[in-house]
Short mmCIF file of C-alpha atoms (C1' of nucleotides) in Angstrom, two decimals:
data_model
loop_
_atom_site.label_atom_id
_atom_site.label_comp_id
_atom_site.label_asym_id
_atom_site.label_seq_id
_atom_site.Cartn_x
_atom_site.Cartn_y
_atom_site.Cartn_z
CA UNK A 1 63.47 104.62 142.74
CA UNK A 2 62.79 108.01 144.27
CA UNK A 3 66.10 109.82 144.29
CA UNK A 4 64.81 111.59 141.17
CA UNK A 5 61.81 112.78 143.14
CA UNK A 6 63.86 113.90 146.11
CA UNK A 7 66.02 115.92 143.70
CA UNK A 8 62.93 117.41 142.05
CA UNK A 9 61.60 118.55 145.43
CA UNK A 10 64.94 120.02 146.43
CA UNK A 11 65.37 121.87 143.12
CA UNK A 12 61.81 123.18 143.27
CA UNK A 13 62.50 124.52 146.74
CA UNK A 14 65.60 126.17 145.28
CA UNK A 15 67.54 125.63 142.03
CA UNK A 16 71.17 124.60 142.39
CA UNK A 17 74.16 122.66 141.06
CA UNK A 18 74.99 118.99 141.54
CA UNK A 19 77.51 119.98 144.15
CA UNK A 20 74.99 122.08 146.03
CA UNK A 21 72.50 119.21 145.91
CA UNK A 22 75.13 116.89 147.34
CA UNK A 23 75.62 119.31 150.22
CA UNK A 24 71.89 119.51 150.84
CA UNK A 25 71.75 115.72 150.90
CA UNK A 26 74.33 115.83 153.67
CA UNK A 27 72.15 118.24 155.61
CA UNK A 28 68.43 118.90 155.43
CA UNK A 29 67.26 116.53 152.68
CA UNK A 30 69.65 113.91 154.01
CA UNK A 31 67.45 113.59 157.06
CA UNK A 32 65.05 111.52 154.99
CA UNK A 33 66.93 110.64 151.82
CA UNK A 34 70.66 110.03 151.50
CA UNK A 35 72.72 110.18 148.31
CA UNK A 36 76.35 110.64 147.38
CA UNK A 37 77.59 113.17 144.84
CA UNK A 38 78.47 110.43 142.32
CA UNK A 39 74.93 109.19 142.32
CA UNK A 40 73.47 112.69 142.15
CA UNK A 41 75.52 113.64 139.10
CA UNK A 42 74.51 110.46 137.30
CA UNK A 43 70.79 110.82 138.06
CA UNK A 44 70.91 114.54 137.26
CA UNK A 45 72.33 113.75 133.83
CA UNK A 46 69.51 111.29 133.16
CA UNK A 47 66.94 113.79 134.39
CA UNK A 48 68.37 116.40 132.01
CA UNK A 49 68.17 113.94 129.10
CA UNK A 50 64.56 113.21 130.03
CA UNK A 51 63.81 116.93 130.10
CA UNK A 52 62.86 117.09 133.78
CA UNK A 53 65.51 119.70 134.57
CA UNK A 54 67.55 122.22 132.59
CA UNK A 55 71.12 123.17 133.45
CA UNK A 56 72.44 126.68 133.05
CA UNK A 57 76.14 127.50 133.09
CA UNK A 58 76.96 129.97 135.86
CA UNK A 59 80.36 131.65 135.85
CA UNK A 60 81.77 132.51 139.27
CA UNK A 61 84.95 134.26 140.23
CA UNK A 62 87.25 132.77 142.79
CA UNK A 63 85.41 129.48 142.24
CA UNK A 64 84.98 126.93 139.45
CA UNK A 65 82.05 127.44 137.12
CA UNK A 66 78.97 125.42 137.93
CA UNK A 67 75.81 124.27 136.24
CA UNK A 68 72.71 125.39 138.07
CA UNK A 69 69.67 123.19 137.51
CA UNK A 70 66.02 124.24 137.40
CA UNK A 71 62.96 121.98 137.23
CA UNK A 72 61.01 122.19 133.95
CA UNK A 73 57.22 122.00 133.58
CA UNK A 74 57.60 118.39 132.55
CA UNK A 75 59.70 117.69 135.66
CA UNK A 76 57.07 119.27 137.84
CA UNK A 77 54.35 117.18 136.16
CA UNK A 78 56.41 114.07 136.85
CA UNK A 79 56.63 114.96 140.53
CA UNK A 80 52.92 115.75 140.84
CA UNK A 81 52.12 112.43 139.16
CA UNK A 82 54.39 110.57 141.58
CA UNK A 83 52.80 112.27 144.59
CA UNK A 84 49.52 110.58 143.66
CA UNK A 85 50.99 107.07 143.74
CA UNK A 86 50.67 105.05 146.95
CA UNK A 87 53.63 105.14 149.32
CA UNK A 88 55.69 101.96 148.94
CA UNK A 89 56.29 100.09 152.21
CA UNK A 90 59.87 100.86 153.20
CA UNK A 91 62.66 98.32 153.24
CA UNK A 92 63.74 98.10 156.87
CA UNK A 93 67.47 97.68 157.51
CA UNK A 94 68.30 98.12 161.16
CA UNK A 95 71.78 96.77 161.67
CA UNK A 96 71.90 97.57 165.39
CA UNK A 97 68.83 95.42 166.05
CA UNK A 98 70.53 92.47 164.34
CA UNK A 99 73.57 92.98 166.54
CA UNK A 100 71.50 93.16 169.70
CA UNK A 101 69.83 89.84 168.97
CA UNK A 102 73.23 88.51 167.94
CA UNK A 103 74.57 89.40 171.40
CA UNK A 104 72.95 86.20 172.66
CA UNK A 105 75.66 84.26 170.81
CA UNK A 106 78.84 85.92 172.01
CA UNK A 107 80.66 85.94 175.36
CA UNK A 108 80.88 88.58 178.13
CA UNK A 109 83.76 90.37 176.42
CA UNK A 110 81.82 90.58 173.16
CA UNK A 111 78.76 91.87 174.99
CA UNK A 112 80.84 94.51 176.80
CA UNK A 113 82.21 95.66 173.44
CA UNK A 114 78.70 95.86 171.99
CA UNK A 115 77.55 97.86 174.99
CA UNK A 116 80.36 100.36 174.40
CA UNK A 117 79.38 100.56 170.74
CA UNK A 118 75.73 101.23 171.66
CA UNK A 119 76.92 104.05 173.92
CA UNK A 120 78.94 105.55 171.09
CA UNK A 121 75.98 105.21 168.73
CA UNK A 122 73.77 106.90 171.32
CA UNK A 123 76.17 109.82 171.65
CA UNK A 124 76.09 110.29 167.85
CA UNK A 125 72.31 110.48 167.88
CA UNK A 126 72.29 112.84 170.82
CA UNK A 127 74.48 115.18 168.76
CA UNK A 128 72.13 114.77 165.81
CA UNK A 129 69.11 115.67 167.94
CA UNK A 130 70.88 118.82 169.11
CA UNK A 131 71.61 119.72 165.48
CA UNK A 132 67.94 119.26 164.58
CA UNK A 133 66.78 121.36 167.53
CA UNK A 134 69.22 124.14 166.66
CA UNK A 135 68.07 123.99 163.05
CA UNK A 136 64.47 124.25 164.19
CA UNK A 137 65.20 127.31 166.32
CA UNK A 138 67.12 128.91 163.44
CA UNK A 139 64.75 128.12 160.56
CA UNK A 140 61.36 128.15 162.25
CA UNK A 141 61.59 130.65 165.12
CA UNK A 142 58.02 131.85 164.66
CA UNK A 143 55.76 128.95 163.53
CA UNK A 144 52.72 131.23 163.08
CA UNK A 145 54.22 133.21 160.21
CA UNK A 146 55.26 130.36 157.93
CA UNK A 147 54.03 129.79 154.38
CA UNK A 148 52.78 126.38 153.14
CA UNK A 149 56.20 125.14 151.99
CA UNK A 150 57.87 126.08 155.26
CA UNK A 151 55.13 124.45 157.31
CA UNK A 152 55.66 121.22 155.38
CA UNK A 153 59.42 121.42 155.87
CA UNK A 154 58.81 122.05 159.55
CA UNK A 155 56.54 119.04 160.05
CA UNK A 156 59.15 116.80 158.38
CA UNK A 157 61.81 118.20 160.71
CA UNK A 158 59.53 117.52 163.69
CA UNK A 159 59.40 113.94 162.46
CA UNK A 160 63.19 113.74 162.56
CA UNK A 161 63.18 115.18 166.08
CA UNK A 162 60.51 112.73 167.26
CA UNK A 163 62.48 109.86 165.73
CA UNK A 164 65.71 110.82 167.47
CA UNK A 165 63.98 111.25 170.83
CA UNK A 166 62.32 107.86 170.49
CA UNK A 167 65.64 106.32 169.48
CA UNK A 168 67.50 107.78 172.48
CA UNK A 169 64.84 106.45 174.88
CA UNK A 170 65.00 103.04 173.28
CA UNK A 171 68.82 102.98 173.38
CA UNK A 172 68.61 103.62 177.13
CA UNK A 173 66.29 100.63 177.34
CA UNK A 174 68.82 98.59 175.32
CA UNK A 175 71.71 99.67 177.57
CA UNK A 176 69.76 98.71 180.71
CA UNK A 177 68.92 95.34 179.17
CA UNK A 178 72.52 94.63 178.15
CA UNK A 179 73.83 95.63 181.61
CA UNK A 180 71.26 93.42 183.36
CA UNK A 181 72.16 90.25 181.39
CA UNK C 1 75.98 93.88 153.53
CA UNK C 2 74.46 92.29 156.59
CA UNK C 3 71.80 89.93 155.31
CA UNK C 4 74.33 87.17 155.98
CA UNK C 5 74.49 88.26 159.59
CA UNK C 6 70.73 88.52 159.99
CA UNK C 7 70.49 84.95 158.63
CA UNK C 8 73.21 83.76 161.01
CA UNK C 9 71.33 85.23 163.98
CA UNK C 10 68.06 83.70 162.85
CA UNK C 11 69.59 80.26 162.27
CA UNK C 12 71.40 80.37 165.60
CA UNK C 13 68.09 81.14 167.31
CA UNK C 14 66.64 78.17 165.46
CA UNK C 15 67.86 76.13 162.45
CA UNK C 16 65.58 76.08 159.41
CA UNK C 17 65.17 75.93 155.63
CA UNK C 18 65.36 78.76 153.14
CA UNK C 19 61.60 78.80 152.96
CA UNK C 20 61.27 79.01 156.74
CA UNK C 21 63.80 81.85 156.82
CA UNK C 22 61.79 83.70 154.19
CA UNK C 23 58.70 83.37 156.39
CA UNK C 24 60.59 84.63 159.42
CA UNK C 25 61.77 87.59 157.37
CA UNK C 26 58.12 88.36 156.72
CA UNK C 27 57.43 88.28 160.44
CA UNK C 28 59.76 88.72 163.39
CA UNK C 29 63.16 89.31 161.74
CA UNK C 30 61.44 91.40 159.07
CA UNK C 31 60.77 94.01 161.71
CA UNK C 32 64.38 95.11 161.37
CA UNK C 33 65.69 93.43 158.23
CA UNK C 34 63.69 92.62 155.11
CA UNK C 35 64.59 90.08 152.44
CA UNK C 36 62.80 88.12 149.73
CA UNK C 37 63.05 84.38 149.28
CA UNK C 38 65.09 84.76 146.07
CA UNK C 39 67.72 86.72 147.88
CA UNK C 40 67.74 84.38 150.85
CA UNK C 41 68.33 81.30 148.69
CA UNK C 42 71.19 82.99 146.88
CA UNK C 43 72.92 84.21 150.02
CA UNK C 44 72.32 80.88 151.75
CA UNK C 45 74.09 79.10 148.89
CA UNK C 46 77.08 81.40 149.22
CA UNK C 47 77.13 80.94 152.98
CA UNK C 48 77.15 77.17 152.50
CA UNK C 49 80.05 77.42 150.03
CA UNK C 50 81.92 79.57 152.56
CA UNK C 51 81.26 76.98 155.26
CA UNK C 52 79.21 79.25 157.52
CA UNK C 53 76.18 76.95 157.45
CA UNK C 54 75.55 73.29 156.64
CA UNK C 55 72.38 72.01 155.00
CA UNK C 56 70.77 68.74 155.93
CA UNK C 57 68.11 67.06 153.78
CA UNK C 58 64.90 66.53 155.74
CA UNK C 59 62.21 64.27 154.31
CA UNK C 60 58.65 65.19 155.18
CA UNK C 61 55.41 63.48 154.35
CA UNK C 62 52.56 65.42 152.89
CA UNK C 63 55.07 68.14 152.03
CA UNK C 64 58.08 68.57 149.75
CA UNK C 65 61.48 67.71 151.20
CA UNK C 66 63.47 70.61 152.53
CA UNK C 67 67.05 71.43 153.44
CA UNK C 68 67.41 72.54 157.03
CA UNK C 69 70.41 74.79 157.70
CA UNK C 70 72.53 74.96 160.84
CA UNK C 71 75.28 77.47 161.67
CA UNK C 72 78.80 75.99 161.83
CA UNK C 73 81.56 77.01 164.26
CA UNK C 74 83.09 79.07 161.49
CA UNK C 75 79.75 80.80 160.86
CA UNK C 76 79.42 81.62 164.52
CA UNK C 77 82.96 83.03 164.58
CA UNK C 78 82.06 85.22 161.60
CA UNK C 79 79.04 86.60 163.46
CA UNK C 80 80.98 87.24 166.67
CA UNK C 81 83.65 89.04 164.66
CA UNK C 82 81.02 91.19 162.95
CA UNK C 83 79.41 92.09 166.29
CA UNK C 84 82.68 93.81 167.28
CA UNK C 85 82.69 96.09 164.24
CA UNK C 86 81.21 99.60 164.62
CA UNK C 87 77.60 100.03 163.53
CA UNK C 88 77.48 101.66 160.09
CA UNK C 89 75.31 104.79 159.91
CA UNK C 90 72.10 103.76 158.23
CA UNK C 91 71.03 104.92 154.79
CA UNK C 92 67.80 106.85 155.36
CA UNK C 93 65.08 106.46 152.71
CA UNK C 94 61.84 107.96 153.87
CA UNK C 95 59.62 108.28 150.81
CA UNK C 96 56.66 109.76 152.70
CA UNK C 97 58.78 112.67 153.93
CA UNK C 98 59.77 113.45 150.32
CA UNK C 99 56.11 113.44 149.34
CA UNK C 100 55.13 115.73 152.21
CA UNK C 101 57.69 118.33 151.20
CA UNK C 102 56.62 117.77 147.59
CA UNK C 103 53.04 118.69 148.56
CA UNK C 104 54.11 122.32 148.38
CA UNK C 105 54.27 121.97 144.58
CA UNK C 106 50.89 120.45 143.78
CA UNK C 107 47.34 121.85 143.85
CA UNK C 108 44.47 121.36 146.32
CA UNK C 109 43.31 118.16 144.61
CA UNK C 110 46.82 116.71 144.78
CA UNK C 111 47.10 117.65 148.44
CA UNK C 112 43.73 116.07 149.22
CA UNK C 113 44.90 112.85 147.57
CA UNK C 114 48.11 112.90 149.56
CA UNK C 115 46.13 113.42 152.75
CA UNK C 116 44.04 110.35 151.96
CA UNK C 117 47.20 108.37 151.28
CA UNK C 118 48.69 109.44 154.62
CA UNK C 119 45.50 108.24 156.32
CA UNK C 120 45.80 104.87 154.59
CA UNK C 121 49.46 104.65 155.55
CA UNK C 122 48.55 105.51 159.13
CA UNK C 123 45.94 102.74 159.24
CA UNK C 124 48.55 100.22 158.03
CA UNK C 125 50.89 101.20 160.82
CA UNK C 126 48.12 101.09 163.39
CA UNK C 127 47.52 97.48 162.35
CA UNK C 128 51.23 96.78 162.57
CA UNK C 129 51.39 98.19 166.10
CA UNK C 130 48.50 95.93 167.12
CA UNK C 131 50.36 92.95 165.66
CA UNK C 132 53.48 93.86 167.64
CA UNK C 133 51.51 94.28 170.87
CA UNK C 134 49.76 90.94 170.37
CA UNK C 135 53.13 89.31 169.64
CA UNK C 136 54.54 90.81 172.81
CA UNK C 137 51.66 89.47 174.91
CA UNK C 138 52.01 86.04 173.30
CA UNK C 139 55.82 85.68 173.36
CA UNK C 140 56.78 87.60 176.48
CA UNK C 141 53.87 87.26 178.92
CA UNK C 142 56.12 87.13 181.95
CA UNK C 143 59.22 89.35 181.44
CA UNK C 144 60.83 88.24 184.71
CA UNK C 145 61.32 84.64 183.63
CA UNK C 146 63.12 85.22 180.32
CA UNK C 147 66.60 83.97 179.43
CA UNK C 148 69.25 86.23 177.86
CA UNK C 149 68.23 85.52 174.27
CA UNK C 150 64.56 86.20 174.95
CA UNK C 151 65.33 89.42 176.78
CA UNK C 152 67.31 90.63 173.78
CA UNK C 153 64.50 89.67 171.42
CA UNK C 154 62.08 91.48 173.69
CA UNK C 155 64.07 94.72 173.78
CA UNK C 156 64.22 94.72 169.98
CA UNK C 157 60.46 94.22 169.82
CA UNK C 158 60.01 97.11 172.27
CA UNK C 159 62.01 99.19 169.79
CA UNK C 160 59.55 98.30 167.04
CA UNK C 161 56.63 99.22 169.29
CA UNK C 162 58.24 102.54 170.27
CA UNK C 163 58.89 103.29 166.61
CA UNK C 164 55.30 102.62 165.56
CA UNK C 165 53.89 104.72 168.40
CA UNK C 166 56.19 107.60 167.50
CA UNK C 167 55.22 107.24 163.85
CA UNK C 168 51.46 107.32 164.58
CA UNK C 169 51.85 110.46 166.68
CA UNK C 170 53.88 112.11 163.95
CA UNK C 171 51.38 111.10 161.25
CA UNK C 172 48.65 112.83 163.28
CA UNK C 173 50.85 115.91 163.31
CA UNK C 174 51.27 115.58 159.51
CA UNK C 175 47.52 115.22 159.00
CA UNK C 176 46.81 118.31 161.11
CA UNK C 177 49.42 120.25 159.15
CA UNK C 178 48.02 119.18 155.77
CA UNK C 179 44.46 120.01 156.81
CA UNK C 180 45.48 123.44 158.06
CA UNK C 181 47.22 124.46 154.82
"C1'" DA Y 1 38.61 72.50 139.12
"C1'" DA Y 2 40.88 76.23 141.17
"C1'" DC Y 3 43.41 78.38 144.75
"C1'" DG Y 4 46.76 78.69 148.29
"C1'" DC Y 5 50.63 76.80 150.72
"C1'" DC Y 6 55.14 74.43 150.80
"C1'" DA Y 7 59.61 74.39 148.64
"C1'" DT Y 8 63.36 75.80 145.61
"C1'" DG Y 9 65.39 78.05 142.34
"C1'" DT Y 10 67.25 81.07 137.54
"C1'" DA Y 11 67.86 85.39 134.87
"C1'" DA Y 12 67.84 90.16 133.82
"C1'" DG Y 13 68.22 94.55 135.29
"C1'" DC Y 14 68.72 98.61 138.24
"C1'" DA Y 15 70.04 101.37 142.21
"C1'" DG Y 16 73.57 102.46 144.98
"C1'" DT Y 17 78.45 102.04 146.91
"C1'" DT Y 18 83.43 102.35 146.59
"C1'" DA Y 19 87.42 103.61 144.44
"C1'" DC Y 20 89.69 106.56 141.41
"C1'" DA Y 21 90.49 110.97 138.90
"C1'" DT Y 22 91.16 116.06 137.92
"C1'" DG Y 23 91.92 120.84 138.88
"C1'" DA Y 24 91.28 125.52 140.72
"C1'" DT Y 25 91.05 128.60 144.92
"C1'" DT Y 26 91.28 129.92 149.72
"C1'" DC Y 27 93.01 129.71 154.26
"C1'" DA Y 28 96.16 128.40 158.09
"C1'" DT V 1 103.40 123.97 151.94
"C1'" DG V 2 99.47 121.53 152.86
"C1'" DA V 3 94.68 121.02 153.83
"C1'" DA V 4 90.00 122.18 152.96
"C1'" DT V 5 86.41 123.68 149.87
"C1'" DC V 6 84.32 124.07 145.35
"C1'" DA V 7 83.11 121.50 141.26
"C1'" DT V 8 82.41 117.50 138.20
"C1'" DG V 9 82.84 113.31 136.76
"C1'" DT V 10 84.19 107.70 135.27
"C1'" DA V 11 84.52 102.67 136.26
"C1'" DA V 12 83.86 98.52 138.64
"C1'" DC V 13 81.25 96.16 141.57
"C1'" DT V 14 77.61 94.54 144.76
"C1'" DG V 15 73.18 94.08 146.67
"C1'" DC V 16 68.61 93.88 145.80
"C1'" DT V 17 64.32 93.78 143.03
"C1'" DT V 18 61.34 91.94 139.53
"C1'" DA V 19 59.92 88.60 136.58
"C1'" DC V 20 59.76 83.95 135.43
"C1'" DA V 21 59.72 78.86 136.35
"C1'" DT V 22 58.46 74.21 138.40
"C1'" DG V 23 55.77 70.90 140.96
"C1'" DG V 24 53.30 68.34 144.63
"C1'" DC V 25 49.76 68.52 148.37
"C1'" DG V 26 45.57 70.09 150.82
"C1'" DT V 27 41.37 72.59 150.93
"C1'" DT V 28 37.07 74.65 149.15
#
DNA sequence: AACGCCATGTAAGCAGTTACATGATTCA
DNA sequence: TGAATCATGTAACTGCTTACATGGCGTT
């Protein structure tokens, strides 16, 4: 129930089309809120009907036309209102943790396969950490000169970095535990 | 698409009723997979139809009767099969991060309210960390004497502890950033 | 008498996923 | 010629949430 709000934040940071939003959700916004293009187009349509955003046709050459969306005053009010509401406790869904506890009920072969899968998963997150660190160097090279919005974006990115580092450490702990069984 | 598997793991660790499962999902299992009792009863019914679990009526005095569920051979096979499948990348939904970036678009009053909410959120997670640490002391007082299943449960709990510690550190970073705006 | 715990469900609705669909342009 | 990118959608389905419902027992 907050994809609307994630879209509002992203469009306030910079107006854009559904397609552009989908790309952002694969990159920066996607670090803390994922969404597919299908979902984005549907929600965007509802938000337009509700008067939270307005779409403007933009002709492009060499590319299909697009509709660029901007947040209205009413949309901004909606966001500000939502910011005041308490943060809902998140629904935790950590599949890997289920599998690790499940490893107690399979044989050596199954455990070896899980171990390999954890290693693959770890490699993915190592790549992700590198991407975050490169993004940090690129987007926030001089932390002293940032405006309010950039400082907030930066602290969220630092959260992603801290999460990935914690995860990698824990995965090493998991690998050691699986190997020692 | 893995509540079934979380239930299988929990019932393999110890058979129990729908109600008992719901309680476990509020406590230990809930650390990495949340579910309400309504959902659990529905899924449990489907799992029984599919022959993954069998329910046995248990009469109790001073309490209502209950149906205690046990995992069948077929259910165990299903779990083992699932353990071999690659871990799906998780859908990230971090509401607080959206709000923090949204703070760029509200006024000083709004930001002060958000800051107070982050403090409240932080206090909740501090309590949660304490609960985890107490649980660790209670359930795993002597890590050298644990069997395979307990070691796996322990490493998952350590993941929860590492996550909460990382989160608290990051929330301090967030609070400093908000105060310095 | 009222509240909380034990125990099990039904029903309605919404958010999100998966599959399918179209069509132009650019680049290898 | 084929693949990738840009751009926008529809349709069917599933998983999950929210609200509602029932009823006995134990405690304050």
